[in-house]
mmCIF file of C-alpha atoms in Angstrom:
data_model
loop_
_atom_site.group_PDB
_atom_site.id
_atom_site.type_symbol
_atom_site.label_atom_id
_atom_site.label_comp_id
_atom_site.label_asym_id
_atom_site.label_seq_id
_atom_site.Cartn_x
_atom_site.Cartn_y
_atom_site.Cartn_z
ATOM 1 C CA UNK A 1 -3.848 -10.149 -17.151
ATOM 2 C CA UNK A 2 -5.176 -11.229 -13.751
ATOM 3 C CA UNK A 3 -4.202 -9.212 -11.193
ATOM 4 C CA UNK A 4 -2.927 -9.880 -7.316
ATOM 5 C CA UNK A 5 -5.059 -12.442 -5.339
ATOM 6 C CA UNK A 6 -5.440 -12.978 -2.192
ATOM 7 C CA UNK A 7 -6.512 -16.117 -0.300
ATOM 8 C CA UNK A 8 -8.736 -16.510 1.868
ATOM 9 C CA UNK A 9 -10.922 -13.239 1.703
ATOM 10 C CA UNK A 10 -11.895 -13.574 5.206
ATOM 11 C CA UNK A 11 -10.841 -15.058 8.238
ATOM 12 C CA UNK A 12 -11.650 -15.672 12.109
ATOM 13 C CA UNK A 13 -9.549 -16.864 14.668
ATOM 14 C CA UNK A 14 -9.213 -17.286 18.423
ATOM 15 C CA UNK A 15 -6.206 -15.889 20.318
ATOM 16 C CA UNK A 16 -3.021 -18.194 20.871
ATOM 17 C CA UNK A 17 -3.509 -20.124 17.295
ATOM 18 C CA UNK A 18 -1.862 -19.447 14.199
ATOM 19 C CA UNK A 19 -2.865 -18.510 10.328
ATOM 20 C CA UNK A 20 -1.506 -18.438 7.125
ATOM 21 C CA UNK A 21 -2.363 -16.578 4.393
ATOM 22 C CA UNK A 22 -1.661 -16.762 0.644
ATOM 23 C CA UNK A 23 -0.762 -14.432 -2.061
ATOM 24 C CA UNK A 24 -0.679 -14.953 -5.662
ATOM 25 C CA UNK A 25 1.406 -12.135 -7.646
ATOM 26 C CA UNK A 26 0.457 -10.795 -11.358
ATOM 27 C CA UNK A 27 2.140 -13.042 -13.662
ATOM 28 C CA UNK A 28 5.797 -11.832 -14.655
ATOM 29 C CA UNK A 29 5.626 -10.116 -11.123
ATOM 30 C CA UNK A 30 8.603 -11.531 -8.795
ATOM 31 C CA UNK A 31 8.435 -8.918 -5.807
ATOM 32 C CA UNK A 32 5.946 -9.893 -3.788
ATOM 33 C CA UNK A 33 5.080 -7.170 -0.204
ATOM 34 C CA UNK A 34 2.680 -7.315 3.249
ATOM 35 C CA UNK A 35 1.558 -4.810 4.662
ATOM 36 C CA UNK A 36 -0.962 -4.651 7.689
ATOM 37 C CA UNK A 37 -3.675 -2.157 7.771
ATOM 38 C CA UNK A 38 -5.408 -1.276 11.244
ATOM 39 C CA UNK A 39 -7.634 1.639 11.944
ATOM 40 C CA UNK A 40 -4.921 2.630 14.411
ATOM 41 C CA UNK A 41 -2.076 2.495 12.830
ATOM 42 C CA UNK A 42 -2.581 3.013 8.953
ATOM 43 C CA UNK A 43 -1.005 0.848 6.582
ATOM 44 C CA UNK A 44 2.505 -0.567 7.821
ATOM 45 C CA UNK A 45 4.824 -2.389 5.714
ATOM 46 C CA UNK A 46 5.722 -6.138 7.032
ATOM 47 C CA UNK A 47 8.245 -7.877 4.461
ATOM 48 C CA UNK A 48 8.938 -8.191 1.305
ATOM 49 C CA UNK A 49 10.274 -11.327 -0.597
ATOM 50 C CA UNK A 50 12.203 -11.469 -3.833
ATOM 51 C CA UNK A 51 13.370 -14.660 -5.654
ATOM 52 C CA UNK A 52 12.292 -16.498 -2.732
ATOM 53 C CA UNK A 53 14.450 -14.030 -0.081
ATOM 54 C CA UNK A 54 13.176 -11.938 1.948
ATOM 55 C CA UNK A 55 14.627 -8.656 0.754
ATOM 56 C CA UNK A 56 13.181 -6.138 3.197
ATOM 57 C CA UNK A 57 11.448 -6.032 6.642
ATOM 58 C CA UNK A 58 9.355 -4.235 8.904
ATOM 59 C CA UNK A 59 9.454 -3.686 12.499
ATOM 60 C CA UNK A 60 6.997 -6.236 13.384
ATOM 61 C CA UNK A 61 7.905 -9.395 15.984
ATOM 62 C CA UNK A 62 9.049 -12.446 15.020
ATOM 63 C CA UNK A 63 5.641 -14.274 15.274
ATOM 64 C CA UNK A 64 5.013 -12.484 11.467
ATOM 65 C CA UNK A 65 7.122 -14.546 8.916
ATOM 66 C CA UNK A 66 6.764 -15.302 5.490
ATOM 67 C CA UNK A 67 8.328 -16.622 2.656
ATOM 68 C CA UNK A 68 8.272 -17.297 -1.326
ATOM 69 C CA UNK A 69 8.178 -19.947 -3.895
ATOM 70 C CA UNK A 70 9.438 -20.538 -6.881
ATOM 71 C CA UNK A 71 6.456 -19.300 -8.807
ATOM 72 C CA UNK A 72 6.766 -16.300 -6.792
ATOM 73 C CA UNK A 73 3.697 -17.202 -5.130
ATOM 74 C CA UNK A 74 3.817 -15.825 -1.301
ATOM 75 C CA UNK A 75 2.598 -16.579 1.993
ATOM 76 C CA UNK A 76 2.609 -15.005 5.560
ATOM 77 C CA UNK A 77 2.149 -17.034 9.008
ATOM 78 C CA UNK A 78 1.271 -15.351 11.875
ATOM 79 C CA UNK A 79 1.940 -17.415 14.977
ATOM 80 C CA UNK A 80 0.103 -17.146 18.795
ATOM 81 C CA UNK A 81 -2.233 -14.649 17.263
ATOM 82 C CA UNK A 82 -3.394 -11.574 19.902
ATOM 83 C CA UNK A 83 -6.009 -9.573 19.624
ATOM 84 C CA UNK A 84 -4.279 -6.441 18.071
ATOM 85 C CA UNK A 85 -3.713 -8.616 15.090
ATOM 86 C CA UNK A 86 -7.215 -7.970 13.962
ATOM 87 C CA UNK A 87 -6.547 -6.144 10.760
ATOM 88 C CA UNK A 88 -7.013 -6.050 6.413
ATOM 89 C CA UNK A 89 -3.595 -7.949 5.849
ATOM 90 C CA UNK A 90 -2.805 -6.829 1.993
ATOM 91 C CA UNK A 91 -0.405 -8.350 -0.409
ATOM 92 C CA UNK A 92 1.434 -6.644 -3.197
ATOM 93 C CA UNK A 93 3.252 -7.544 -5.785
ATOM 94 C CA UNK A 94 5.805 -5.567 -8.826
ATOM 95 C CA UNK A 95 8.251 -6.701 -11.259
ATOM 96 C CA UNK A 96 11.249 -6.217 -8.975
ATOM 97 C CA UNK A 97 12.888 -2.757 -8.295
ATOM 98 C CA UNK A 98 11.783 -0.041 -5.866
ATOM 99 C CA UNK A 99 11.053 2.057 -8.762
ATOM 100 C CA UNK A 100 7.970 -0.640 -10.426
ATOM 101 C CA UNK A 101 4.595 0.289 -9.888
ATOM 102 C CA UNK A 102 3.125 -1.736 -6.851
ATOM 103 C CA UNK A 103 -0.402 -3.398 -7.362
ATOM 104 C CA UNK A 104 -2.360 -4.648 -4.319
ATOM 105 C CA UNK A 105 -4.719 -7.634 -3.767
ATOM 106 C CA UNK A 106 -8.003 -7.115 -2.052
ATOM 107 C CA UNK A 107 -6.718 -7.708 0.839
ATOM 108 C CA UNK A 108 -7.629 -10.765 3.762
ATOM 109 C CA UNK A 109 -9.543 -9.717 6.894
ATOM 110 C CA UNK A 110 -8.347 -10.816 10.034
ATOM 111 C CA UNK A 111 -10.484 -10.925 13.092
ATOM 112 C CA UNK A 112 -8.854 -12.594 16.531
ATOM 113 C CA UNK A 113 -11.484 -13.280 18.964
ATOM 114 C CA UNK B 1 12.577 7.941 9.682
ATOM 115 C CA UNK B 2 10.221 8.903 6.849
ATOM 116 C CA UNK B 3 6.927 10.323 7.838
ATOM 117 C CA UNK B 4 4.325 10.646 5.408
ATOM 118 C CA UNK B 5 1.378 13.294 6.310
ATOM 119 C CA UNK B 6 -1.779 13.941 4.174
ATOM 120 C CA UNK B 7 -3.968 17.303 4.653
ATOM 121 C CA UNK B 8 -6.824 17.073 4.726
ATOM 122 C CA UNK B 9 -7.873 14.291 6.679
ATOM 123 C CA UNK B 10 -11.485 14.558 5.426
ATOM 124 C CA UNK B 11 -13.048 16.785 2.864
ATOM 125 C CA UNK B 12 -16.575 16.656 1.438
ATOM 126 C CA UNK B 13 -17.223 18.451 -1.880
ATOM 127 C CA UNK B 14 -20.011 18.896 -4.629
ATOM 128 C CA UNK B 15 -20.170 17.217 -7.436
ATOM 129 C CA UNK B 16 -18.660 18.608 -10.356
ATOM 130 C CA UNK B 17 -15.706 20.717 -8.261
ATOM 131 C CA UNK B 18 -11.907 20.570 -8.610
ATOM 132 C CA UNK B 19 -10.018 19.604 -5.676
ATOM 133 C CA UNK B 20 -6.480 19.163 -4.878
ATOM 134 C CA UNK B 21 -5.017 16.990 -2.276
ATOM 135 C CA UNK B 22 -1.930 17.260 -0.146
ATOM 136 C CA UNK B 23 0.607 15.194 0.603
ATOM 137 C CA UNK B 24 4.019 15.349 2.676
ATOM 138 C CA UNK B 25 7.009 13.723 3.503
ATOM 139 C CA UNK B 26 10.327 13.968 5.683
ATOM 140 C CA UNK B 27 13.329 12.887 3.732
ATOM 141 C CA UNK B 28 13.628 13.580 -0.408
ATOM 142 C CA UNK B 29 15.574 10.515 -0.448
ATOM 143 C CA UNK B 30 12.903 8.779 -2.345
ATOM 144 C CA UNK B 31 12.956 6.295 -6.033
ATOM 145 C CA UNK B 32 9.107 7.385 -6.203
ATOM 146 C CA UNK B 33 5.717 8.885 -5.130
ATOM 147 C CA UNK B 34 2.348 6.882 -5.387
ATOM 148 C CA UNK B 35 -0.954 7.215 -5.239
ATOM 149 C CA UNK B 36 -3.687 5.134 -4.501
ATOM 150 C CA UNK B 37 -7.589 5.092 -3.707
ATOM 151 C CA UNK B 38 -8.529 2.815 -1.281
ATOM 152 C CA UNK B 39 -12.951 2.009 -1.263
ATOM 153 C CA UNK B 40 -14.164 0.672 1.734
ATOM 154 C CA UNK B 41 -13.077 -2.325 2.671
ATOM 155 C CA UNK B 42 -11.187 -3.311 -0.092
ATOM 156 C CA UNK B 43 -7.776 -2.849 -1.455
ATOM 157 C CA UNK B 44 -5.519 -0.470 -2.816
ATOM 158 C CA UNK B 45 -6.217 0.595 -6.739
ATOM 159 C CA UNK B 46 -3.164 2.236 -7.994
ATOM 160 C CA UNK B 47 -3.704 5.481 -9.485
ATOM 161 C CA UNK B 48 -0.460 7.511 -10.443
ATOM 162 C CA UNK B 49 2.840 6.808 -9.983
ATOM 163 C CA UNK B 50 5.683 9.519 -10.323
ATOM 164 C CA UNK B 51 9.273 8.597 -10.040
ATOM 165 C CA UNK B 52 12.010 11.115 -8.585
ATOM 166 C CA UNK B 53 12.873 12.316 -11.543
ATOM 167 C CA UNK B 54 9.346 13.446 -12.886
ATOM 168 C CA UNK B 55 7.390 16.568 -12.219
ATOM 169 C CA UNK B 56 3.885 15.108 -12.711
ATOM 170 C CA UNK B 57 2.190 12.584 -14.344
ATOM 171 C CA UNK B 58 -1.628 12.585 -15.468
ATOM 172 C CA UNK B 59 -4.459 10.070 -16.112
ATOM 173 C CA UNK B 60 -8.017 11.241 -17.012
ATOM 174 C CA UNK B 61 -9.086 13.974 -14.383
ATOM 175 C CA UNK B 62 -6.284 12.920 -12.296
ATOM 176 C CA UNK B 63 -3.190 14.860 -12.547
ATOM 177 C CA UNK B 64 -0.103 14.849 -9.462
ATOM 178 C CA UNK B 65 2.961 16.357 -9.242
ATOM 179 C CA UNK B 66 5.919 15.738 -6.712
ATOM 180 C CA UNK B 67 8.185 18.971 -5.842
ATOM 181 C CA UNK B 68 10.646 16.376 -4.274
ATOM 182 C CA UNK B 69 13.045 19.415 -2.563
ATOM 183 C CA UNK B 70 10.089 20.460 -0.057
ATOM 184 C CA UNK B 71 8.583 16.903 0.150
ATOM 185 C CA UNK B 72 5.943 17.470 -0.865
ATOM 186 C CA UNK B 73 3.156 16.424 -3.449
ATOM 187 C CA UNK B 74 -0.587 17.057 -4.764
ATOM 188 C CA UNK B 75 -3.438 14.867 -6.488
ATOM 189 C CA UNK B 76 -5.569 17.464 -8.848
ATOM 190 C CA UNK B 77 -8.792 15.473 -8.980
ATOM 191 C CA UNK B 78 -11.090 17.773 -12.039
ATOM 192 C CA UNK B 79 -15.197 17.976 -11.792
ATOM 193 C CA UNK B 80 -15.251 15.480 -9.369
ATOM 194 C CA UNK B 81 -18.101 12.713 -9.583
ATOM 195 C CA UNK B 82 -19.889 10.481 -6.871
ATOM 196 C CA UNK B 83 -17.894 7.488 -7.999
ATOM 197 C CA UNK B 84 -14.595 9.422 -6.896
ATOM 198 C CA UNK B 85 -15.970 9.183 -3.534
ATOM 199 C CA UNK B 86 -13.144 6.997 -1.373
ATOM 200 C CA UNK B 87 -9.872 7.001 1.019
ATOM 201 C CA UNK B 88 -7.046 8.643 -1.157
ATOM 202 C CA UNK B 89 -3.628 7.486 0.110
ATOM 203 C CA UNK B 90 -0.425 8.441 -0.824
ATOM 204 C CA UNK B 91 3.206 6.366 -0.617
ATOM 205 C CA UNK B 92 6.510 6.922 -0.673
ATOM 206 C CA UNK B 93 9.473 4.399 -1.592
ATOM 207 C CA UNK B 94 12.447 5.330 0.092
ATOM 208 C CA UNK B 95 15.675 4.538 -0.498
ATOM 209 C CA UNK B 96 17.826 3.197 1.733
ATOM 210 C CA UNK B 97 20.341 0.399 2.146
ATOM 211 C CA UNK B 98 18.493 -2.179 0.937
ATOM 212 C CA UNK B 99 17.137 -2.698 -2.343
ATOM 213 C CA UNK B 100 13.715 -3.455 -3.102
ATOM 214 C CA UNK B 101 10.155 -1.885 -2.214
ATOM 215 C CA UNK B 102 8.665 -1.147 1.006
ATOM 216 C CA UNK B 103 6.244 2.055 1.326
ATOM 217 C CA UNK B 104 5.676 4.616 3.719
ATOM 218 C CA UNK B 105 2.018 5.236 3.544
ATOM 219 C CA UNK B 106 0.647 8.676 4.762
ATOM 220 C CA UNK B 107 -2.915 8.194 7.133
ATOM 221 C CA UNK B 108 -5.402 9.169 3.955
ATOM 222 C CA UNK B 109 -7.694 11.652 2.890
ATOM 223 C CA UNK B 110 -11.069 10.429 2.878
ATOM 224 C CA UNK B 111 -13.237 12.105 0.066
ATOM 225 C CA UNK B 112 -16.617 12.755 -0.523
ATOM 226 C CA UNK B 113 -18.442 13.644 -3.398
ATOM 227 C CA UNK B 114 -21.871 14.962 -3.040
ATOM 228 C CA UNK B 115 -24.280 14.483 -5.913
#
């Protein structure tokens, strides 16, 4: 079974524009999560999005959004980018309750210039 | 607020030794406990999982248990190897009024294994 991918692997941007980024779940997988990962701050916990509503969310502005499709596929735009937005953006996806095992893509790297 | 905390931050053993791993957290009011190895630049691999209920769970060398009353949890690595070198993180999944997943990560350890 193929597991959570992550589109695109890398990614450079100047400040003021916006990106989006794309995240395909394990099949059967409906709960899809970000999470932003900075030297700084660790790993921190954006949104997550569950038959196509976002079920949780972090305490990040509203310039991070995201939503889901119908094939559970996911994807996260992050508007006016600044520089502390540099970071390893990861996606992760389960089959839908708190309790499921969470599986991470490989991640998409950031970099606002 | 949860707060996760791991000890150490960074250890460096040689090959072939057992370690253990430390991890903490706040509030017992958890559905689980994960753990995950993180290698440079890349993303999380999940490595045990142990729900609220369960004392420990085990995978190869890897064993962890969760005493969820003190909040707290270890990773048992046995005779390490080189390839076990890599950012150990542990998670949390607390409950709260929402449904659904969203972990607290703790900050890492970061292990090396000398050969």
């Amino acid at each position: 079974k193929a597991g959570v991918t992550q589109t695109p692997r890398y990614l450079i941007k100047t400040r003021g524009q916006q990106v989006t980024l794309s995240c395909s779940p394990i099949s059967g997988h409906r709960s899809v999560s970000w999470y932003q990962q900075t030297p700084g701050q660790g790993l921190q916990f954006l949104f997550e999005y569950f038959s196509e509503t976002q079920r949780n969310k972090g305490n990040f502005p509203g310039r991070f959004s995201g939503r889901q499709f119908s094939n559970s596929r996911s994807e996260m735009n992050v508007s006016t980018l600044e520089l502390g937005d540099s970071a390893l953006y990861l996606c992760a996806s389960s089959l839908w309750q708190a309790t499921d095992t969470q599986y991470f893509g490989p991640g998409t790297r950031l970099t606002v210039l | 607020k949860q707060e996760v905390t791991q000890i150490p931050a960074a250890l460096s053993v040689p090959e072939g030794e057992n370690l253990v791993l430390n991890c903490s957290f706040t509030d017992s009011a958890i559905y689980n406990l994960q753990w995950f190895r993180q290698d440079p630049g890349k993303g999380l691999t999940s490595l045990l999982l142990i729900q609220s209920s369960q004392r420990e769970q085990t995978s190869g060398r890897l064993n962890a248990s969760l005493d969820k009353s003190s909040g707290r949890s270890t990773l048992y690595i046995a005779a390490s190897q080189p390839g076990d070198s890599a950012t150990y993180l542990c998670a949390v999944s607390p409950k709260g009024e929402t449904s659904g997943s969203r972990l607290t990560f703790g900050e890492g350890t970061q292990l090396t294994v000398n050969p």
